[in-house]
mmCIF file of C-alpha atoms and ligand atoms in Angstrom:
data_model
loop_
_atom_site.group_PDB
_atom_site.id
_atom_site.type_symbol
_atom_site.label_atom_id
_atom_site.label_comp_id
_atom_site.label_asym_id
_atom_site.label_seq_id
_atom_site.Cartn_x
_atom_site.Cartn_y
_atom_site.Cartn_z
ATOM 1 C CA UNK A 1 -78.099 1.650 21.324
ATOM 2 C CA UNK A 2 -75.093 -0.022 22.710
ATOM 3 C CA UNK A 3 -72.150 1.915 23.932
ATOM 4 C CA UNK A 4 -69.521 2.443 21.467
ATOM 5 C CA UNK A 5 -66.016 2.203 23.572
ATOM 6 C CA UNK A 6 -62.756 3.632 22.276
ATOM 7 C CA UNK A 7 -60.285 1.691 22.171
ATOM 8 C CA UNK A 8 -56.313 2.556 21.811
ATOM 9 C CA UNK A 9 -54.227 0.864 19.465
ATOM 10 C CA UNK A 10 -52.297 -1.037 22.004
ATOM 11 C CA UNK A 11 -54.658 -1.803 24.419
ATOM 12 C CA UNK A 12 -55.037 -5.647 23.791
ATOM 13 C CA UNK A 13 -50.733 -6.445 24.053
ATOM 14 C CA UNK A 14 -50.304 -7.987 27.103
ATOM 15 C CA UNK A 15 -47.572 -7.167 30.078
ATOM 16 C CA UNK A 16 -47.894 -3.239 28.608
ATOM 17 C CA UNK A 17 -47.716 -0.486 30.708
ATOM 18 C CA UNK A 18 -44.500 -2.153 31.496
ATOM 19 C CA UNK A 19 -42.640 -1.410 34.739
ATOM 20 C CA UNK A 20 -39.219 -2.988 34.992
ATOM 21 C CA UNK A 21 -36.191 -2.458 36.377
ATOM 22 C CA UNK A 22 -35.368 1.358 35.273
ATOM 23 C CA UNK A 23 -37.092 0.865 32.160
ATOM 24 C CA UNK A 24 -41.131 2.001 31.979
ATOM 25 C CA UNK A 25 -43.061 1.579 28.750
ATOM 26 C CA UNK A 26 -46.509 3.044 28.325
ATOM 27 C CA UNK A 27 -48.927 4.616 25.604
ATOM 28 C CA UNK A 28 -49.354 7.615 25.231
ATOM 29 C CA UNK A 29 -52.741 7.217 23.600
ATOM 30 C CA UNK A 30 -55.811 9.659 22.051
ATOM 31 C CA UNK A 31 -53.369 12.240 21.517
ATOM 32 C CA UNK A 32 -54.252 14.632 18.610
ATOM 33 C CA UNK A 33 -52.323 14.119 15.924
ATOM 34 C CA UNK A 34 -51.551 16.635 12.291
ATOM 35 C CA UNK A 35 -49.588 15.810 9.465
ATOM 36 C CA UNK A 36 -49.045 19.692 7.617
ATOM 37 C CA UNK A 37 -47.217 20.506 4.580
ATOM 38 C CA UNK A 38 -46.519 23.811 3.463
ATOM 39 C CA UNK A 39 -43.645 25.978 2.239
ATOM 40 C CA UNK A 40 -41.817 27.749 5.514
ATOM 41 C CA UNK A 41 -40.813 30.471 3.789
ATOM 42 C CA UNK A 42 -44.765 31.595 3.676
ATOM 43 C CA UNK A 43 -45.350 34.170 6.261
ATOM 44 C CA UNK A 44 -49.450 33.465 6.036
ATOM 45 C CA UNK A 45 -49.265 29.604 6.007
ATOM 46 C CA UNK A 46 -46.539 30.062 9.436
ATOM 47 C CA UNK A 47 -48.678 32.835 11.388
ATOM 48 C CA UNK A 48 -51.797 30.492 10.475
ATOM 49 C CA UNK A 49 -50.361 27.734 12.259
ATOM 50 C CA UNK A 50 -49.249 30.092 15.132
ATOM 51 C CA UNK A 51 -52.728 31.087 15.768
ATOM 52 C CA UNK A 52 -54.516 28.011 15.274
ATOM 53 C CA UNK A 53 -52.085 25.503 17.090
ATOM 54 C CA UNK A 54 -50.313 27.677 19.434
ATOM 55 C CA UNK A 55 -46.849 26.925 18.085
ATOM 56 C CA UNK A 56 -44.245 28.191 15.820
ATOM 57 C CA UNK A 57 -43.162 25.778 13.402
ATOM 58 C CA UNK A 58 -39.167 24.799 13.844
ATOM 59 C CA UNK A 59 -36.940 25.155 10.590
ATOM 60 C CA UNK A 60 -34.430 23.435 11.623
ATOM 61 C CA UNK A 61 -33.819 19.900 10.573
ATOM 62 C CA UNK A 62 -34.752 17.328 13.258
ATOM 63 C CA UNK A 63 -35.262 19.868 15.607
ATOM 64 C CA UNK A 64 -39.180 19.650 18.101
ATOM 65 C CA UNK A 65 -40.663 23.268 19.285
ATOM 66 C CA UNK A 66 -41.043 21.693 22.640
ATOM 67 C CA UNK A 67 -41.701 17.629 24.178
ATOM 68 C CA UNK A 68 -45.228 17.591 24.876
ATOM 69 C CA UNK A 69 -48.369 18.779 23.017
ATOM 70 C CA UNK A 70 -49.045 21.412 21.807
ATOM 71 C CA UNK A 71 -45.586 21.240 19.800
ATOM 72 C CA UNK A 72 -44.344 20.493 16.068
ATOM 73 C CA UNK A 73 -41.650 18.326 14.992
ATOM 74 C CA UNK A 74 -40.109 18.698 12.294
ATOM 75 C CA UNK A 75 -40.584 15.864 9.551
ATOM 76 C CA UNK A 76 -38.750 17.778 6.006
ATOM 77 C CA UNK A 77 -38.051 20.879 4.339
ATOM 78 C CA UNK A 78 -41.871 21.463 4.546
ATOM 79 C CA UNK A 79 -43.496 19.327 6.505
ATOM 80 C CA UNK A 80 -44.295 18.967 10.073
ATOM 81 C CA UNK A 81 -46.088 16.777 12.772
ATOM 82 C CA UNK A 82 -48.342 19.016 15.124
ATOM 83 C CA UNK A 83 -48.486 17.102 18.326
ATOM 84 C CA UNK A 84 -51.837 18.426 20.192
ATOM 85 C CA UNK A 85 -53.584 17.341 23.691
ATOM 86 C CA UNK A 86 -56.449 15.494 21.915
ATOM 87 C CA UNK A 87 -57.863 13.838 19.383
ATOM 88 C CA UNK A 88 -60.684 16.889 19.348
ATOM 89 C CA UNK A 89 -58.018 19.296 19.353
ATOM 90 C CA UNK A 90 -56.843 18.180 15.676
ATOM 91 C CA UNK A 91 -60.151 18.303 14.194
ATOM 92 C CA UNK A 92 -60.443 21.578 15.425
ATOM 93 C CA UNK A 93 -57.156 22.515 14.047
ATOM 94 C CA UNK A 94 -57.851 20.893 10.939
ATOM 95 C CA UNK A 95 -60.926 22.839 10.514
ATOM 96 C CA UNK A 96 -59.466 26.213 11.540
ATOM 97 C CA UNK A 97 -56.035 25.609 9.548
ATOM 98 C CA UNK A 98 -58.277 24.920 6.228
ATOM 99 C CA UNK A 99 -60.723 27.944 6.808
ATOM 100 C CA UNK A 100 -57.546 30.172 7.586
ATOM 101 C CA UNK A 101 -55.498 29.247 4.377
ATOM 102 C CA UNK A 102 -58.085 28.992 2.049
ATOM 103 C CA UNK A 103 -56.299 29.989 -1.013
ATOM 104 C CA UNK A 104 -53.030 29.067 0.210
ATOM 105 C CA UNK A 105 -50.667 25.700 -0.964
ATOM 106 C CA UNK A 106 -50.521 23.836 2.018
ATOM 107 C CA UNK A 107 -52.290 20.741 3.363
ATOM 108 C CA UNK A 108 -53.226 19.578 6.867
ATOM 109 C CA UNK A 109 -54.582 16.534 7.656
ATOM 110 C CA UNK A 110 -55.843 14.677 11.068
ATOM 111 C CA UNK A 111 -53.441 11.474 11.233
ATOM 112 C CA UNK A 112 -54.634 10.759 14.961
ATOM 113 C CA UNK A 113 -56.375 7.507 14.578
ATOM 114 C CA UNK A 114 -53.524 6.128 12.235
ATOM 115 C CA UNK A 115 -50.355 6.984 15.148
ATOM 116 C CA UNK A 116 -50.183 6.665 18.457
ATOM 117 C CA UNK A 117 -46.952 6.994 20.922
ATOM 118 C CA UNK A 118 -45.038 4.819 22.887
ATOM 119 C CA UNK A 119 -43.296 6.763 25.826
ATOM 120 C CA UNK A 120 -39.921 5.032 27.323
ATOM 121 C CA UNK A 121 -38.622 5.975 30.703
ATOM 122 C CA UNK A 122 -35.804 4.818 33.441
ATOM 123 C CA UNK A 123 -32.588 4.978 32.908
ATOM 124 C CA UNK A 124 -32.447 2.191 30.504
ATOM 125 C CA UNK A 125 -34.629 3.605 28.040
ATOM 126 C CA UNK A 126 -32.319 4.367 25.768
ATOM 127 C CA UNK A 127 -30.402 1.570 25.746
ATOM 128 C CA UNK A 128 -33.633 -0.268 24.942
ATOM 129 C CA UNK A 129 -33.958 1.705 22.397
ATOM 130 C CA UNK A 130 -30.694 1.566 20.725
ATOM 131 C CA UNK A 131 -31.122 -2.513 20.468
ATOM 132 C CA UNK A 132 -33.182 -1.554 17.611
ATOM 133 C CA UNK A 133 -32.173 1.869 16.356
ATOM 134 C CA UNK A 134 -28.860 2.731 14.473
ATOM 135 C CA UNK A 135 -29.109 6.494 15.620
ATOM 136 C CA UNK A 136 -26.887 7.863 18.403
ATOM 137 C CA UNK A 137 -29.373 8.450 21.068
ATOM 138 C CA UNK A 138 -26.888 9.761 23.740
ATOM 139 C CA UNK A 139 -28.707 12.396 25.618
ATOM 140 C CA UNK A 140 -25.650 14.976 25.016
ATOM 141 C CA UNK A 141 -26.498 14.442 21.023
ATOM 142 C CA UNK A 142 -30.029 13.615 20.942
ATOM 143 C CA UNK A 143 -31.661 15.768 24.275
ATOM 144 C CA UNK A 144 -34.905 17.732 24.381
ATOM 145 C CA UNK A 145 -35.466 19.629 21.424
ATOM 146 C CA UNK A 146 -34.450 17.006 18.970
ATOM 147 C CA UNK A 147 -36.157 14.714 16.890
ATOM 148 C CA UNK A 148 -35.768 12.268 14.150
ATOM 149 C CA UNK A 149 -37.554 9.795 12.018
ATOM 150 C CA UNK A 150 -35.733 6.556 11.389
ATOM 151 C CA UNK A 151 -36.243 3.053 11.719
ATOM 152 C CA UNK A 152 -37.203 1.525 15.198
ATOM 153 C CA UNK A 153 -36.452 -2.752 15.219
ATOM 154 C CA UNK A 154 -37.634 -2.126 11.042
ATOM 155 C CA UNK A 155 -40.686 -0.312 11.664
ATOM 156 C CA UNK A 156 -40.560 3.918 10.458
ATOM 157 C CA UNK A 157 -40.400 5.625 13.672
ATOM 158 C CA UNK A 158 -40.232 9.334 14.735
ATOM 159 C CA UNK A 159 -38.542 9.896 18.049
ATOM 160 C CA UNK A 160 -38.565 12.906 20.455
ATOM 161 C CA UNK A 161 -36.555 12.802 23.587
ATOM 162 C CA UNK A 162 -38.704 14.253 26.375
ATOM 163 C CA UNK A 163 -37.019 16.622 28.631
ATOM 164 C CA UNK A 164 -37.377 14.830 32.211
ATOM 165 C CA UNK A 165 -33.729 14.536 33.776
ATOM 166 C CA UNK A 166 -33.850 10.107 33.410
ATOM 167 C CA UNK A 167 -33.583 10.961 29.476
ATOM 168 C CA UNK A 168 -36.497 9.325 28.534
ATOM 169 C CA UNK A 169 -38.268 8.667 24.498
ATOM 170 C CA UNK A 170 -41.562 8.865 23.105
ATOM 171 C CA UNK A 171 -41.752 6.913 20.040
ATOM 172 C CA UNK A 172 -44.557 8.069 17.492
ATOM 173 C CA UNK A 173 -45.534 4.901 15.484
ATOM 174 C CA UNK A 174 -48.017 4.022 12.962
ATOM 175 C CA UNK A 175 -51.219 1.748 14.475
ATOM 176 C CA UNK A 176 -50.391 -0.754 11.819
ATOM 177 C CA UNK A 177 -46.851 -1.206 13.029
ATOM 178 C CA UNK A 178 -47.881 -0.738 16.982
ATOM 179 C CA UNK A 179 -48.470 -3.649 18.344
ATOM 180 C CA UNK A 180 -45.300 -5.248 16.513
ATOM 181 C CA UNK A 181 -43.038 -2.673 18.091
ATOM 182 C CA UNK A 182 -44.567 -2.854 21.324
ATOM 183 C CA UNK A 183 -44.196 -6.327 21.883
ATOM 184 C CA UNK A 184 -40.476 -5.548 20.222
ATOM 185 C CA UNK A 185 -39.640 -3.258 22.695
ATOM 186 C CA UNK A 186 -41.367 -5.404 25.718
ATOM 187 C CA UNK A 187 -38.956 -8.047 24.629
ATOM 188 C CA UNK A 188 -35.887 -5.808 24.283
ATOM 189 C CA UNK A 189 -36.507 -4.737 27.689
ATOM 190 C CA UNK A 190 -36.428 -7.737 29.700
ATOM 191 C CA UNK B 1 -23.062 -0.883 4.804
ATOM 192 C CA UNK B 2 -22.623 2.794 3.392
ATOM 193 C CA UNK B 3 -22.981 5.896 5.741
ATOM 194 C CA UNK B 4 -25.368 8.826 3.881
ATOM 195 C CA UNK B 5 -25.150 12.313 3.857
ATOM 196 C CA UNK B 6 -28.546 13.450 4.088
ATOM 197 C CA UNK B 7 -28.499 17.042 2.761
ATOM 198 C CA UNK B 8 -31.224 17.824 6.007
ATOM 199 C CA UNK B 9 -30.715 14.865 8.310
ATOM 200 C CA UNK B 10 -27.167 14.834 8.532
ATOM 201 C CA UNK B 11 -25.394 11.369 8.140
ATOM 202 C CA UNK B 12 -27.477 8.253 8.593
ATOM 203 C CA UNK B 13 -27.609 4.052 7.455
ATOM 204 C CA UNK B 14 -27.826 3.219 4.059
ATOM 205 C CA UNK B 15 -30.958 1.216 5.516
ATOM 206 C CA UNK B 16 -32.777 4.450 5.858
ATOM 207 C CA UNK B 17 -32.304 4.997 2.211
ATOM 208 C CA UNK B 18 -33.965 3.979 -1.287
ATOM 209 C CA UNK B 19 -32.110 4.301 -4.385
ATOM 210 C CA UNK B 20 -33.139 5.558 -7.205
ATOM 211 C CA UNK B 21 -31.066 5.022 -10.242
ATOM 212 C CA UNK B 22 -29.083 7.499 -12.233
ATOM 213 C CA UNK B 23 -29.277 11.236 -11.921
ATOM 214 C CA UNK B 24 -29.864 14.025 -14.468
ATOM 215 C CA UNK B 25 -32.087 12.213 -16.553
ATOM 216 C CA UNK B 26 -34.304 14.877 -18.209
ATOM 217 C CA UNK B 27 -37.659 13.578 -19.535
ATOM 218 C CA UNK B 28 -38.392 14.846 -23.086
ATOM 219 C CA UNK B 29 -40.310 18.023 -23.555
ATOM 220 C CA UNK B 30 -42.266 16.336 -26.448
ATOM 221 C CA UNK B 31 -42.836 12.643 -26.118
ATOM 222 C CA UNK B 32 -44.719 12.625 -29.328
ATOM 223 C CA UNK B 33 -42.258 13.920 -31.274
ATOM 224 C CA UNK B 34 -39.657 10.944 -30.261
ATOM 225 C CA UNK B 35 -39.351 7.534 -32.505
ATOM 226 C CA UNK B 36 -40.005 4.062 -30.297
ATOM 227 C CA UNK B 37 -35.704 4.013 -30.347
ATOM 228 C CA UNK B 38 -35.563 7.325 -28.912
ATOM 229 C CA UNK B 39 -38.364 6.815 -26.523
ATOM 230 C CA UNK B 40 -37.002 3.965 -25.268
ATOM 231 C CA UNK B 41 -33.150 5.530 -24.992
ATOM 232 C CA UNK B 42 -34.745 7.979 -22.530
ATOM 233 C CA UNK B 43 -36.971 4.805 -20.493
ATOM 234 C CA UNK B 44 -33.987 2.434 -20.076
ATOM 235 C CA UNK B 45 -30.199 3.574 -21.351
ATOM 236 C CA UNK B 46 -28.211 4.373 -18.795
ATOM 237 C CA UNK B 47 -24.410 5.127 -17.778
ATOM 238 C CA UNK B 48 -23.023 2.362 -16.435
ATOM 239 C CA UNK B 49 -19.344 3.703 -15.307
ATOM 240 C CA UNK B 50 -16.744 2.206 -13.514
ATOM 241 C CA UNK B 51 -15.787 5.342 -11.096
ATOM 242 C CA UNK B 52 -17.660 8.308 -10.415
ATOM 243 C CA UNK B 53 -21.506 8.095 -10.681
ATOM 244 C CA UNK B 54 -24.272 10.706 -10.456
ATOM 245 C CA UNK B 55 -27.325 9.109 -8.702
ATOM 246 C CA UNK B 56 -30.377 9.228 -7.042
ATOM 247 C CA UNK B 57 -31.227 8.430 -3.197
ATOM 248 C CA UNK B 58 -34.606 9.070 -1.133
ATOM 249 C CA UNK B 59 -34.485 9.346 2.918
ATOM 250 C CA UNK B 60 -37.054 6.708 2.684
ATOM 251 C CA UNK B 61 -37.389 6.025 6.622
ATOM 252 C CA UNK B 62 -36.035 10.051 7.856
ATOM 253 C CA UNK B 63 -37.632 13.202 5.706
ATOM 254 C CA UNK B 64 -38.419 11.172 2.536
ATOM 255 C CA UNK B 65 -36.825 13.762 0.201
ATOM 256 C CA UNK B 66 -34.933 12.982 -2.941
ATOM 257 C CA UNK B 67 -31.687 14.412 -3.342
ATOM 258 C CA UNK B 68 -28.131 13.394 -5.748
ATOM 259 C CA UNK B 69 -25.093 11.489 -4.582
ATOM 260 C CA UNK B 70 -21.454 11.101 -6.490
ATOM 261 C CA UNK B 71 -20.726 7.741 -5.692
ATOM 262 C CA UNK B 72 -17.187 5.414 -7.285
ATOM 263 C CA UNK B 73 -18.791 2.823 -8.169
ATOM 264 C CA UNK B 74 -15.798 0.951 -7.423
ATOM 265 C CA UNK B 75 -14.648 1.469 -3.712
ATOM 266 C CA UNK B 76 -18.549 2.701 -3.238
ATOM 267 C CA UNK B 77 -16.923 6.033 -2.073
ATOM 268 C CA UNK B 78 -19.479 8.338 -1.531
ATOM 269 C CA UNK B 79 -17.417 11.685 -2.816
ATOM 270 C CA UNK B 80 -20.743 14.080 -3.000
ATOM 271 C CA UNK B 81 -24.244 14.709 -2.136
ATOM 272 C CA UNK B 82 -26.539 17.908 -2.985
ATOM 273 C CA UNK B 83 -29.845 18.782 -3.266
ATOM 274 C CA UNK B 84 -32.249 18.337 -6.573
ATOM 275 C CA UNK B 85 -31.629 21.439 -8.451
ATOM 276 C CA UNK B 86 -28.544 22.134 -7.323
ATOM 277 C CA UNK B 87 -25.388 22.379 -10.045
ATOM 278 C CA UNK B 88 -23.452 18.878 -9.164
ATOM 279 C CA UNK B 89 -20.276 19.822 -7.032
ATOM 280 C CA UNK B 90 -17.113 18.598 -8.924
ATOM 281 C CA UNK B 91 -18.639 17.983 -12.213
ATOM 282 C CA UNK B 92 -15.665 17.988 -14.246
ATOM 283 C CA UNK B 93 -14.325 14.698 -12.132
ATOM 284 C CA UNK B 94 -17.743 13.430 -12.659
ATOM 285 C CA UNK B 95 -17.949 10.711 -15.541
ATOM 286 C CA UNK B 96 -21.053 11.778 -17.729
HETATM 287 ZN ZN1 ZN C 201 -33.218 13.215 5.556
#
């Protein structure tokens, strides 16, 4: 049997990891990925999620229960985006979320092989960024803790400003719309 | 471009948004019970007004939910937005 090898959604655009001058784009790849829905105001569904993923689920809009996995983002009303270390990690969750709840109205599902995350550092990140963004990304609006789903250069985006003190991004991005922004951004930077 | 109040997101493009047509249409209880005329009064008759105008929008690109917008059709004001089930804010100034 020949060896299967994994490979991550970007791995075949050329020039990426990018180091430039203050700006540093690289994948952030084989990261565990959920996609859960459920109603907030359900103590059973929100303790579940607690004990399974190690995090408590933020309420408020476009608000991130911390920058790097384990952590949640929040996506809506009643849905979130559990960020975990591995791809392993969300089947795992998946498994124990479904055997906790049983019963409940909620849905979790493993989205890790359809995202994958683009992180932007330097002190031109951000400026990158807003070539192709209409948000406000200035740290003292949009700084750790935040995040928000928009459009990134066209492509549906969710962005979470990571707390290191160079204010840098990770962009979550579907693997069908990857390679476009990644080029995109590779081009924005120069 | 417009600017949208997103009851959750806060203000945003109009490019994050989808629109979706007239608010407050109620779908008939019993579809069976309605003549073709009816039927079709309920599929495609809508309001058309010049000035204030109930409708529907979708955060298509931020939290994807559907919410209600007053909107002049005119000057494209934008005079209200609230939630789906929520009672419309300033009804009487809004042109059924
Ligand atoms: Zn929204």
């Amino acid at each position: 049997m020949s060896e299967i090898e994994l490979r991550t959604p970007l791995v075949a655009v050329p020039g990426l990891p990018y180091r430039g001058r203050d700006i540093e784009i690289v994948e952030v790849a084989s990261q565990g990925h959920v996609n859960l829905r459920g109603a907030a105001r359900n103590a059973v569904f929100k303790d579940a999620v607690q004990a399974t993923a190690g995090v408590s689920l933020p309420l408020a809009a476009n608000t991130a229960s911390g920058t790097q996995p384990p952590c949640a983002l929040w996506l809506g009303p009643d849905e979130w985006l559990l960020r975990l270390p591995g791809e392993a990690q969300a089947a795992t969750c998946v498994d124990a979320l479904d055997a906790a709840l049983a019963g409940e109205f909620f849905a979790a599902s493993d989205i890790s092989s359809a995202q994958t995350v683009l992180r932007l550092s330097g002190a031109h990140a951000r400026r990158v960024l807003s070539k192709g963004c209409t948000l406000d990304l200035h740290p003292g609006v949009f700084g750790a803790g935040r995040c928000a789903q928009t459009n990134m250069a066209q492509a549906t985006v969710i962005l979470l400003p990571l707390a290191d003190a160079a204010g840098g991004i990770e962009v979550v991005v579907r693997r069908s719309f990857a390679d476009y922004l990644a080029r995109w951004l590779l081009d924005a930077s120069r | 471009m417009l600017h949208i109040e997103c009851p959750w997101c806060g203000q945003r493009d109009q490019t994050e948004f989808s629109y979706g047509g007239e608010a407050h249409i109620v779908r008939p209880t019993d579809p069976d019970a309605l003549s073709d005329a009816q039927w079709a009064d309920y599929l495609f008759m809508r309001t058309n007004p010049r000035g204030r105008h109930r409708e529907q929008w979708c955060h298509t690109s931020g939290c994807r939910r559907w919410f209600n917008v007053v909107r002049d059709t005119v000057s494209y004001e934008i005079l209200a937005v609230y939630r789906v089930g929520e009672t419309p804010p300033d009804t009487d100034a809004a042109a059924d």
